[in-house]
Short mmCIF file of C-alpha atoms and ligand atoms in Angstrom, two decimals:
data_model
loop_
_atom_site.label_atom_id
_atom_site.label_comp_id
_atom_site.label_asym_id
_atom_site.label_seq_id
_atom_site.Cartn_x
_atom_site.Cartn_y
_atom_site.Cartn_z
CA MET Y 1 -0.05 0.03 0.01
CA LYS Y 2 1.38 3.56 -0.95
CA VAL Y 3 0.18 6.28 1.24
CA LEU Y 4 0.85 10.08 0.38
CA GLY Y 5 0.77 12.22 3.53
CA VAL Y 6 -0.06 15.77 3.78
CA GLU Y 7 1.04 17.80 7.04
CA THR Y 8 0.51 21.75 6.94
CA SER Y 9 -0.74 21.97 11.06
CA CYS Y 10 1.74 24.83 11.72
CA ASP Y 11 4.43 26.47 9.83
CA GLU Y 12 5.89 23.42 8.01
CA THR Y 13 4.49 22.56 4.13
CA SER Y 14 5.50 18.81 4.14
CA VAL Y 15 4.08 16.04 1.60
CA ALA Y 16 5.52 12.36 2.13
CA VAL Y 17 4.86 9.05 0.45
CA TYR Y 18 5.30 5.69 2.65
CA ASP Y 19 5.00 2.41 0.76
CA SER Y 20 4.26 -0.38 3.18
CA GLU Y 21 6.58 -2.75 1.13
CA LYS Y 22 9.45 -0.66 0.73
CA GLY Y 23 9.19 1.72 3.63
CA LEU Y 24 9.49 5.80 3.24
CA LEU Y 25 9.90 6.93 -0.34
CA SER Y 26 9.95 10.26 0.18
CA ASN Y 27 9.47 13.17 2.61
CA VAL Y 28 9.59 16.72 1.36
CA VAL Y 29 9.46 19.83 4.42
CA SER Y 30 9.50 23.42 3.23
CA SER Y 31 10.19 25.28 6.48
CA GLN Y 32 8.99 28.78 6.95
CA ILE Y 33 11.01 29.36 9.88
CA ASP Y 34 13.39 32.29 8.46
CA ILE Y 35 9.92 34.12 7.20
CA HIS Y 36 8.41 33.91 11.21
CA LYS Y 37 11.71 34.64 12.71
CA GLU Y 38 11.19 38.40 12.60
CA TRP Y 39 7.73 37.88 14.50
CA GLY Y 40 9.47 35.95 17.04
CA GLY Y 41 6.98 33.14 16.38
CA VAL Y 42 4.29 31.85 14.01
CA PHE Y 43 2.38 34.45 12.25
CA PRO Y 44 -0.78 32.53 11.33
CA GLU Y 45 -1.80 34.41 8.13
CA LEU Y 46 1.47 34.20 6.79
CA ALA Y 47 1.70 30.68 7.40
CA ALA Y 48 -1.42 29.97 5.34
CA ARG Y 49 -0.07 32.09 2.48
CA GLU Y 50 3.07 30.21 2.35
CA HIS Y 51 1.47 26.83 2.47
CA THR Y 52 -0.78 27.91 -0.51
CA LYS Y 53 2.14 28.92 -2.43
CA ASN Y 54 4.37 25.91 -1.44
CA ILE Y 55 2.03 22.68 -1.38
CA LEU Y 56 2.03 22.04 -5.10
CA PRO Y 57 5.73 22.06 -5.56
CA VAL Y 58 6.21 20.27 -2.56
CA LEU Y 59 3.99 17.16 -3.67
CA ASP Y 60 5.53 17.40 -6.99
CA LYS Y 61 8.86 16.96 -5.56
CA ALA Y 62 7.57 14.24 -2.85
CA LEU Y 63 6.22 12.28 -5.62
CA LYS Y 64 9.36 12.74 -8.04
CA ASP Y 65 11.79 11.59 -5.05
CA ALA Y 66 9.65 8.58 -4.35
CA ASN Y 67 9.82 7.60 -8.34
CA VAL Y 68 5.80 7.38 -8.30
CA SER Y 69 3.01 9.22 -10.02
CA LEU Y 70 -0.38 10.37 -8.48
CA GLU Y 71 -1.91 7.22 -9.84
CA ASP Y 72 0.49 4.74 -7.87
CA ILE Y 73 -0.89 6.15 -4.42
CA ASP Y 74 -3.34 3.97 -2.97
CA VAL Y 75 -4.45 6.33 0.11
CA ILE Y 76 -4.15 9.86 1.02
CA ALA Y 77 -3.86 11.08 4.49
CA ALA Y 78 -3.55 14.45 6.01
CA THR Y 79 -3.33 16.19 9.48
CA PHE Y 80 -6.73 17.29 10.39
CA ALA Y 81 -6.02 18.16 13.86
CA PRO Y 82 -5.03 20.14 16.03
CA GLY Y 83 -3.00 23.12 14.81
CA LEU Y 84 -3.55 26.57 13.31
CA ILE Y 85 -6.72 26.48 11.75
CA VAL Y 86 -5.90 28.19 8.55
CA SER Y 87 -2.72 26.31 8.07
CA LEU Y 88 -4.95 22.77 8.78
CA VAL Y 89 -7.46 24.16 6.23
CA ILE Y 90 -5.14 24.32 3.75
CA GLY Y 91 -3.84 20.90 4.02
CA VAL Y 92 -7.07 19.31 4.35
CA SER Y 93 -8.78 20.85 1.45
CA PHE Y 94 -5.56 19.92 -0.81
CA ALA Y 95 -5.98 16.31 0.48
CA LYS Y 96 -9.53 16.18 0.03
CA ALA Y 97 -9.13 17.83 -3.79
CA LEU Y 98 -6.29 15.10 -4.51
CA SER Y 99 -8.98 12.31 -3.08
CA PHE Y 100 -11.59 13.72 -5.12
CA ALA Y 101 -9.49 14.17 -8.28
CA THR Y 102 -8.04 10.67 -7.84
CA ASP Y 103 -10.82 8.82 -6.48
CA LYS Y 104 -8.46 7.65 -3.44
CA PRO Y 105 -9.67 7.11 0.02
CA LEU Y 106 -8.91 9.76 2.52
CA VAL Y 107 -7.75 9.22 6.09
CA PRO Y 108 -7.51 11.64 8.68
CA VAL Y 109 -4.64 11.84 11.06
CA HIS Y 110 -4.20 13.81 14.39
CA HIS Y 111 -0.82 15.56 14.65
CA ILE Y 112 0.07 13.96 17.90
CA GLU Y 113 -0.81 10.65 17.14
CA ALA Y 114 1.64 11.19 14.04
CA HIS Y 115 4.61 12.39 16.16
CA ILE Y 116 4.22 9.00 18.14
CA PHE Y 117 3.83 6.61 15.48
CA GLY Y 118 6.15 8.27 13.26
CA THR Y 119 8.91 6.87 15.22
CA PHE Y 120 7.67 3.37 14.23
CA ILE Y 121 9.19 3.89 10.67
CA GLU Y 122 12.66 3.47 12.01
CA LYS Y 123 11.96 1.69 15.56
CA LYS Y 124 10.01 -1.05 16.88
CA VAL Y 125 8.18 -0.70 20.09
CA ASP Y 126 6.12 -2.94 21.91
CA PHE Y 127 2.44 -2.16 23.29
CA PRO Y 128 1.76 -0.85 25.90
CA PHE Y 129 4.11 2.17 26.33
CA LEU Y 130 4.06 5.59 27.72
CA ALA Y 131 4.18 8.34 25.33
CA LEU Y 132 5.69 11.97 26.23
CA VAL Y 133 4.55 14.56 23.99
CA VAL Y 134 6.62 17.63 24.11
CA SER Y 135 6.15 19.95 21.18
CA GLY Y 136 5.49 23.86 20.41
CA GLY Y 137 1.92 23.34 21.16
CA HIS Y 138 1.76 20.31 23.41
CA THR Y 139 2.91 18.71 26.33
CA GLU Y 140 1.23 15.58 27.41
CA LEU Y 141 1.28 12.15 28.69
CA TYR Y 142 -0.58 9.18 27.24
CA LEU Y 143 -0.81 5.68 28.07
CA ILE Y 144 -0.87 3.82 24.56
CA ARG Y 145 -2.13 0.29 24.91
CA ASP Y 146 -2.58 -0.10 20.81
CA PHE Y 147 -2.93 2.32 17.80
CA GLU Y 148 -6.25 4.04 18.44
CA ASP Y 149 -6.52 3.01 22.01
CA TYR Y 150 -4.99 6.05 24.16
CA THR Y 151 -5.51 7.13 27.65
CA TYR Y 152 -4.72 10.74 28.66
CA ILE Y 153 -2.74 10.93 31.97
CA GLY Y 154 -1.79 14.32 32.13
CA GLY Y 155 -0.70 17.65 30.61
CA THR Y 156 0.32 21.24 30.89
CA LEU Y 157 -1.85 23.73 32.63
CA ASP Y 158 -0.34 26.48 30.76
CA ASP Y 159 2.10 26.78 28.43
CA ALA Y 160 3.76 24.10 26.21
CA VAL Y 161 7.26 22.98 26.52
CA GLY Y 162 8.53 24.03 23.35
CA GLU Y 163 6.69 27.31 23.94
CA ALA Y 164 8.55 27.99 27.19
CA TYR Y 165 11.48 27.51 25.07
CA ASP Y 166 10.58 29.82 22.24
CA LYS Y 167 9.47 32.46 24.89
CA VAL Y 168 12.70 32.32 27.07
CA ALA Y 169 14.62 32.44 23.91
CA ARG Y 170 13.09 35.64 23.07
CA MET Y 171 13.59 37.14 26.54
CA LEU Y 172 17.08 36.35 25.79
CA ASP Y 173 17.19 37.74 22.35
CA LEU Y 174 18.34 34.30 20.78
CA GLY Y 175 15.72 34.32 17.94
CA TYR Y 176 13.36 31.71 16.89
CA PRO Y 177 12.67 28.80 17.12
CA GLY Y 178 14.54 28.99 20.86
CA GLY Y 179 14.78 25.15 21.78
CA PRO Y 180 17.75 24.43 19.25
CA VAL Y 181 19.62 27.47 20.38
CA ILE Y 182 19.03 27.23 23.98
CA ASP Y 183 20.18 23.52 23.67
CA GLU Y 184 23.27 24.71 21.62
CA LEU Y 185 24.16 27.18 24.42
CA TYR Y 186 23.59 24.86 27.32
CA VAL Y 187 26.66 23.77 29.33
CA PRO Y 188 26.08 21.79 32.54
CA GLU Y 189 28.58 23.87 34.54
CA CYS Y 190 26.52 27.35 33.54
CA ALA Y 191 23.34 26.09 35.28
CA CYS Y 192 24.12 27.77 38.46
CA ILE Y 193 20.36 29.21 38.93
CA ASP Y 194 18.00 26.83 41.03
CA PHE Y 195 14.70 27.69 39.51
CA PRO Y 196 12.03 26.41 41.81
CA THR Y 197 9.76 23.14 40.72
CA PRO Y 198 6.52 24.32 39.32
CA LEU Y 199 3.38 22.10 41.13
CA LYS Y 200 5.73 20.55 43.52
CA GLY Y 201 4.18 18.55 46.14
CA LYS Y 202 0.81 18.80 44.68
CA LYS Y 203 0.08 15.34 44.03
CA GLU Y 204 -3.34 16.21 42.13
CA HIS Y 205 -1.03 17.29 39.49
CA ARG Y 206 1.95 14.73 39.78
CA PHE Y 207 1.31 14.05 35.94
CA ASN Y 208 0.37 17.41 34.93
CA PHE Y 209 3.09 20.31 34.01
CA SER Y 210 3.32 24.00 34.29
CA PHE Y 211 5.88 26.07 32.76
CA SER Y 212 4.18 29.92 32.93
CA GLY Y 213 6.00 30.37 36.80
CA LEU Y 214 9.16 29.31 35.76
CA LYS Y 215 9.15 31.44 32.48
CA ALA Y 216 8.05 34.15 34.96
CA ASP Y 217 11.23 33.42 37.14
CA VAL Y 218 13.29 33.47 34.10
CA LEU Y 219 12.15 36.96 33.11
CA ARG Y 220 13.00 38.13 36.86
CA LYS Y 221 16.77 36.84 36.48
CA VAL Y 222 17.01 38.41 33.07
CA GLU Y 223 15.88 41.69 34.47
CA SER Y 224 18.24 41.51 37.60
CA GLY Y 225 21.26 41.74 35.16
CA GLN Y 226 23.31 39.12 37.35
CA PHE Y 227 23.62 36.58 34.96
CA THR Y 228 24.75 35.74 31.67
CA LYS Y 229 22.51 34.52 28.78
CA LYS Y 230 24.33 30.79 28.90
CA GLN Y 231 23.83 30.88 32.94
CA ILE Y 232 20.12 31.40 32.48
CA ALA Y 233 19.37 29.25 29.39
CA SER Y 234 21.36 26.43 30.81
CA SER Y 235 19.82 26.63 34.19
CA PHE Y 236 16.32 26.79 32.50
CA GLN Y 237 17.10 23.79 30.15
CA GLU Y 238 18.31 21.89 33.33
CA LYS Y 239 15.20 22.44 35.09
CA VAL Y 240 12.78 21.90 32.20
CA VAL Y 241 14.61 18.19 31.52
CA ASP Y 242 14.26 17.40 35.29
CA ILE Y 243 10.65 18.10 35.47
CA LEU Y 244 9.82 16.11 32.42
CA VAL Y 245 12.36 13.24 33.13
CA LYS Y 246 10.91 13.01 36.67
CA LYS Y 247 7.26 12.95 35.72
CA THR Y 248 7.49 10.53 32.90
CA LEU Y 249 9.44 8.00 35.19
CA ASP Y 250 6.76 8.48 37.87
CA ALA Y 251 4.32 7.64 35.36
CA ALA Y 252 5.99 4.95 33.62
CA LYS Y 253 6.27 3.30 37.02
CA GLU Y 254 2.86 3.81 37.93
CA TYR Y 255 1.13 2.33 34.91
CA LYS Y 256 3.78 -0.28 34.60
CA VAL Y 257 5.49 0.13 31.08
CA LYS Y 258 8.68 -0.90 29.68
CA SER Y 259 8.83 1.62 26.95
CA ILE Y 260 8.53 5.21 26.85
CA VAL Y 261 8.28 6.96 23.34
CA VAL Y 262 9.39 10.59 23.16
CA ALA Y 263 7.39 12.44 20.50
CA GLY Y 264 7.29 16.16 19.22
CA GLY Y 265 9.85 19.06 18.48
CA VAL Y 266 11.48 19.14 21.83
CA SER Y 267 12.26 15.20 21.51
CA ALA Y 268 15.29 16.54 19.45
CA ASN Y 269 16.81 18.09 22.85
CA SER Y 270 20.09 16.72 23.68
CA LEU Y 271 20.01 16.83 27.61
CA LEU Y 272 16.36 15.33 27.48
CA ARG Y 273 17.55 12.57 25.11
CA GLU Y 274 20.69 12.00 27.57
CA LYS Y 275 18.87 12.19 30.84
CA LEU Y 276 15.83 10.07 30.22
CA THR Y 277 17.62 7.33 28.22
CA GLU Y 278 20.20 6.83 31.39
CA GLU Y 279 17.24 7.08 34.07
CA ALA Y 280 14.95 5.06 32.23
CA LYS Y 281 17.87 2.29 31.54
CA ARG Y 282 18.46 2.25 35.53
CA LEU Y 283 14.56 1.24 35.81
CA GLY Y 284 14.80 -1.25 33.09
CA ILE Y 285 12.73 0.98 31.19
CA LYS Y 286 13.72 1.55 27.20
CA ALA Y 287 13.40 5.07 26.15
CA VAL Y 288 12.63 5.54 22.46
CA PHE Y 289 13.36 8.94 20.72
CA PRO Y 290 12.78 9.26 16.92
CA PRO Y 291 15.47 10.04 14.34
CA PHE Y 292 15.98 14.12 14.16
CA TYR Y 293 14.25 14.09 10.68
CA LEU Y 294 10.95 12.77 12.47
CA CYS Y 295 11.48 15.14 15.75
CA THR Y 296 9.95 18.31 14.16
CA ASP Y 297 7.06 18.68 11.90
CA ASN Y 298 7.03 16.45 8.66
CA ALA Y 299 4.56 14.62 6.35
CA ALA Y 300 6.69 11.15 6.84
CA MET Y 301 4.54 10.43 10.17
CA VAL Y 302 1.33 11.55 8.57
CA ALA Y 303 1.85 9.15 5.89
CA TYR Y 304 2.98 6.30 8.31
CA THR Y 305 -0.08 6.97 10.81
CA GLY Y 306 -2.50 7.00 7.45
CA TYR Y 307 -1.26 3.88 6.83
CA LEU Y 308 -2.21 2.22 10.20
CA ARG Y 309 -5.46 4.10 9.84
CA ALA Y 310 -6.10 2.68 6.17
CA LEU Y 311 -5.28 -0.69 7.42
CA LYS Y 312 -8.46 -0.48 9.55
CA LYS Y 313 -10.32 1.17 6.87
CA LYS Y 314 -11.19 4.25 8.43
CA PHE Y 315 -11.72 6.34 5.50
CA VAL Y 316 -13.70 9.50 5.67
CA GLY Y 317 -15.90 11.64 3.30
CA TYR Y 318 -15.47 15.09 2.66
CA ASP Y 319 -17.46 16.36 5.27
CA PHE Y 320 -14.97 15.43 7.72
CA LYS Y 321 -13.65 18.74 9.47
CA PRO Y 322 -10.45 19.91 10.43
CA LEU Y 323 -9.93 20.82 14.28
CA ALA Y 324 -7.88 23.51 15.91
CA ARG Y 325 -7.98 21.91 19.37
CA ILE Y 326 -8.82 18.47 19.99
CA ARG Y 327 -6.98 15.58 22.09
CA MET Y 328 -5.95 12.72 20.25
CA ASP Y 329 -8.18 10.10 22.19
CA LYS Y 330 -11.13 12.65 21.69
CA PHE Y 331 -10.08 12.81 17.81
CA VAL Y 332 -10.40 8.97 17.76
CA GLU Y 333 -13.74 9.07 19.72
CA ILE Y 334 -15.17 11.50 16.76
CA LEU Y 335 -13.45 9.28 14.27
CA ASN Y 336 -15.23 6.14 15.42
CA SER Y 337 -18.56 7.70 15.92
CA SER Y 338 -18.57 9.42 12.56
CA SER Y 339 -19.71 7.31 9.19
CA THR Y 340 -16.86 5.85 7.70
CA VAL Y 341 -16.99 5.56 3.69
O1 KG4 J 401 6.56 19.29 17.04
P1 KG4 J 401 7.17 20.91 16.71
O2 KG4 J 401 8.07 20.89 15.27
O3 KG4 J 401 6.00 21.65 16.01
C1 KG4 J 401 4.74 21.59 16.99
O4 KG4 J 401 3.86 20.78 16.63
O5 KG4 J 401 4.79 22.56 17.81
O6 KG4 J 401 7.73 21.21 17.65
C2 KG4 J 401 8.37 22.73 17.53
C3 KG4 J 401 8.89 23.22 19.02
C4 KG4 J 401 9.35 24.37 19.05
O7 KG4 J 401 9.08 25.28 20.19
C5 KG4 J 401 11.28 24.33 19.01
O8 KG4 J 401 11.64 25.55 19.88
C6 KG4 J 401 11.20 23.12 19.86
O9 KG4 J 401 10.09 22.24 19.41
N1 KG4 J 401 12.53 22.35 19.58
C7 KG4 J 401 13.37 22.14 20.75
C8 KG4 J 401 14.52 21.69 20.04
N2 KG4 J 401 14.38 21.61 18.93
C9 KG4 J 401 12.99 21.98 18.57
N3 KG4 J 401 13.24 22.49 21.93
C10 KG4 J 401 14.32 21.93 22.76
N4 KG4 J 401 15.58 21.52 22.32
C11 KG4 J 401 15.63 21.42 21.01
N5 KG4 J 401 16.71 20.57 20.62
ZN1 ZN J 402 4.63 18.84 15.57
#
């Protein structure tokens, strides 16, 4: 089965072709980072315009790289949720038009489940596992018993971790996106500020996250003028990684899983990769990280997740709508209750 994946949920326009026999045939990603840099974040209307401009050339290249034509494709998959609605609409409408024109079935994919299951392109993970989702818009823990069997365990009460990275980078005048720059600046010896741990001692929030207080603490240190950028960035990163590692391992122990899959843009973080791998190993748990090309937004993960969904024949009609905000367990509920075609 050959699946064409389309991803436009934020600021990357991407199309990929996944072949169930040969593996990933192509994955073309057109990034808008340079365009959004001057705004210090993603500017929705600009993102939508860029998707409109780029989607056809990106499709063209993805087909060429895969050495296939549209007629060879069996299924069209697209990210339907969550994301910037003006961006999602472009990819969804494009996928619907392709499905209509080629008479190939359409499968909807949730961006977060794509981040999680995209890792399966390269790595084998046994069920059940814990998923730590860390991206620009999400910080969530899920128990994954099977494909489409998701239990929400906890999530952020305010900012997402990637968002906190981006905002701290802005305070320090380090540019956008902030995660990779702060990660690059990090030096363990420079992590000299002991930021307070958010939600500490609140049992009901043991699997929830909060980063807005930490962000405010960072701002106070910036304004004090007493610390270098490297010291603030390193201390921030150390605190964030400590929080993520501790909560994830506590959840892994409580839910008795043997594997943890980390997904989303922040999974590229070098300290998180190192610390979680090391500390999980001590507990006999395997921490699985995607290869770097699958960490940030891409359509390879959408094509692969679309393939898993197509195996279940969960095809939808053209009335199935994109949604800006919806958790992936709820998305599956909607999918299961809507008429599939
Ligand atoms: O998953 P993603 O590409 O887009 C969303 O779905 O949000 O994640 C983007 C986020 C940005 O906030 C970026 O700063 C962060 O991932 N990021 C990182 C690193 N690389 C990207 N954060 C920390 N360390 C990194 N190395
Ligand atoms: Zn993402």
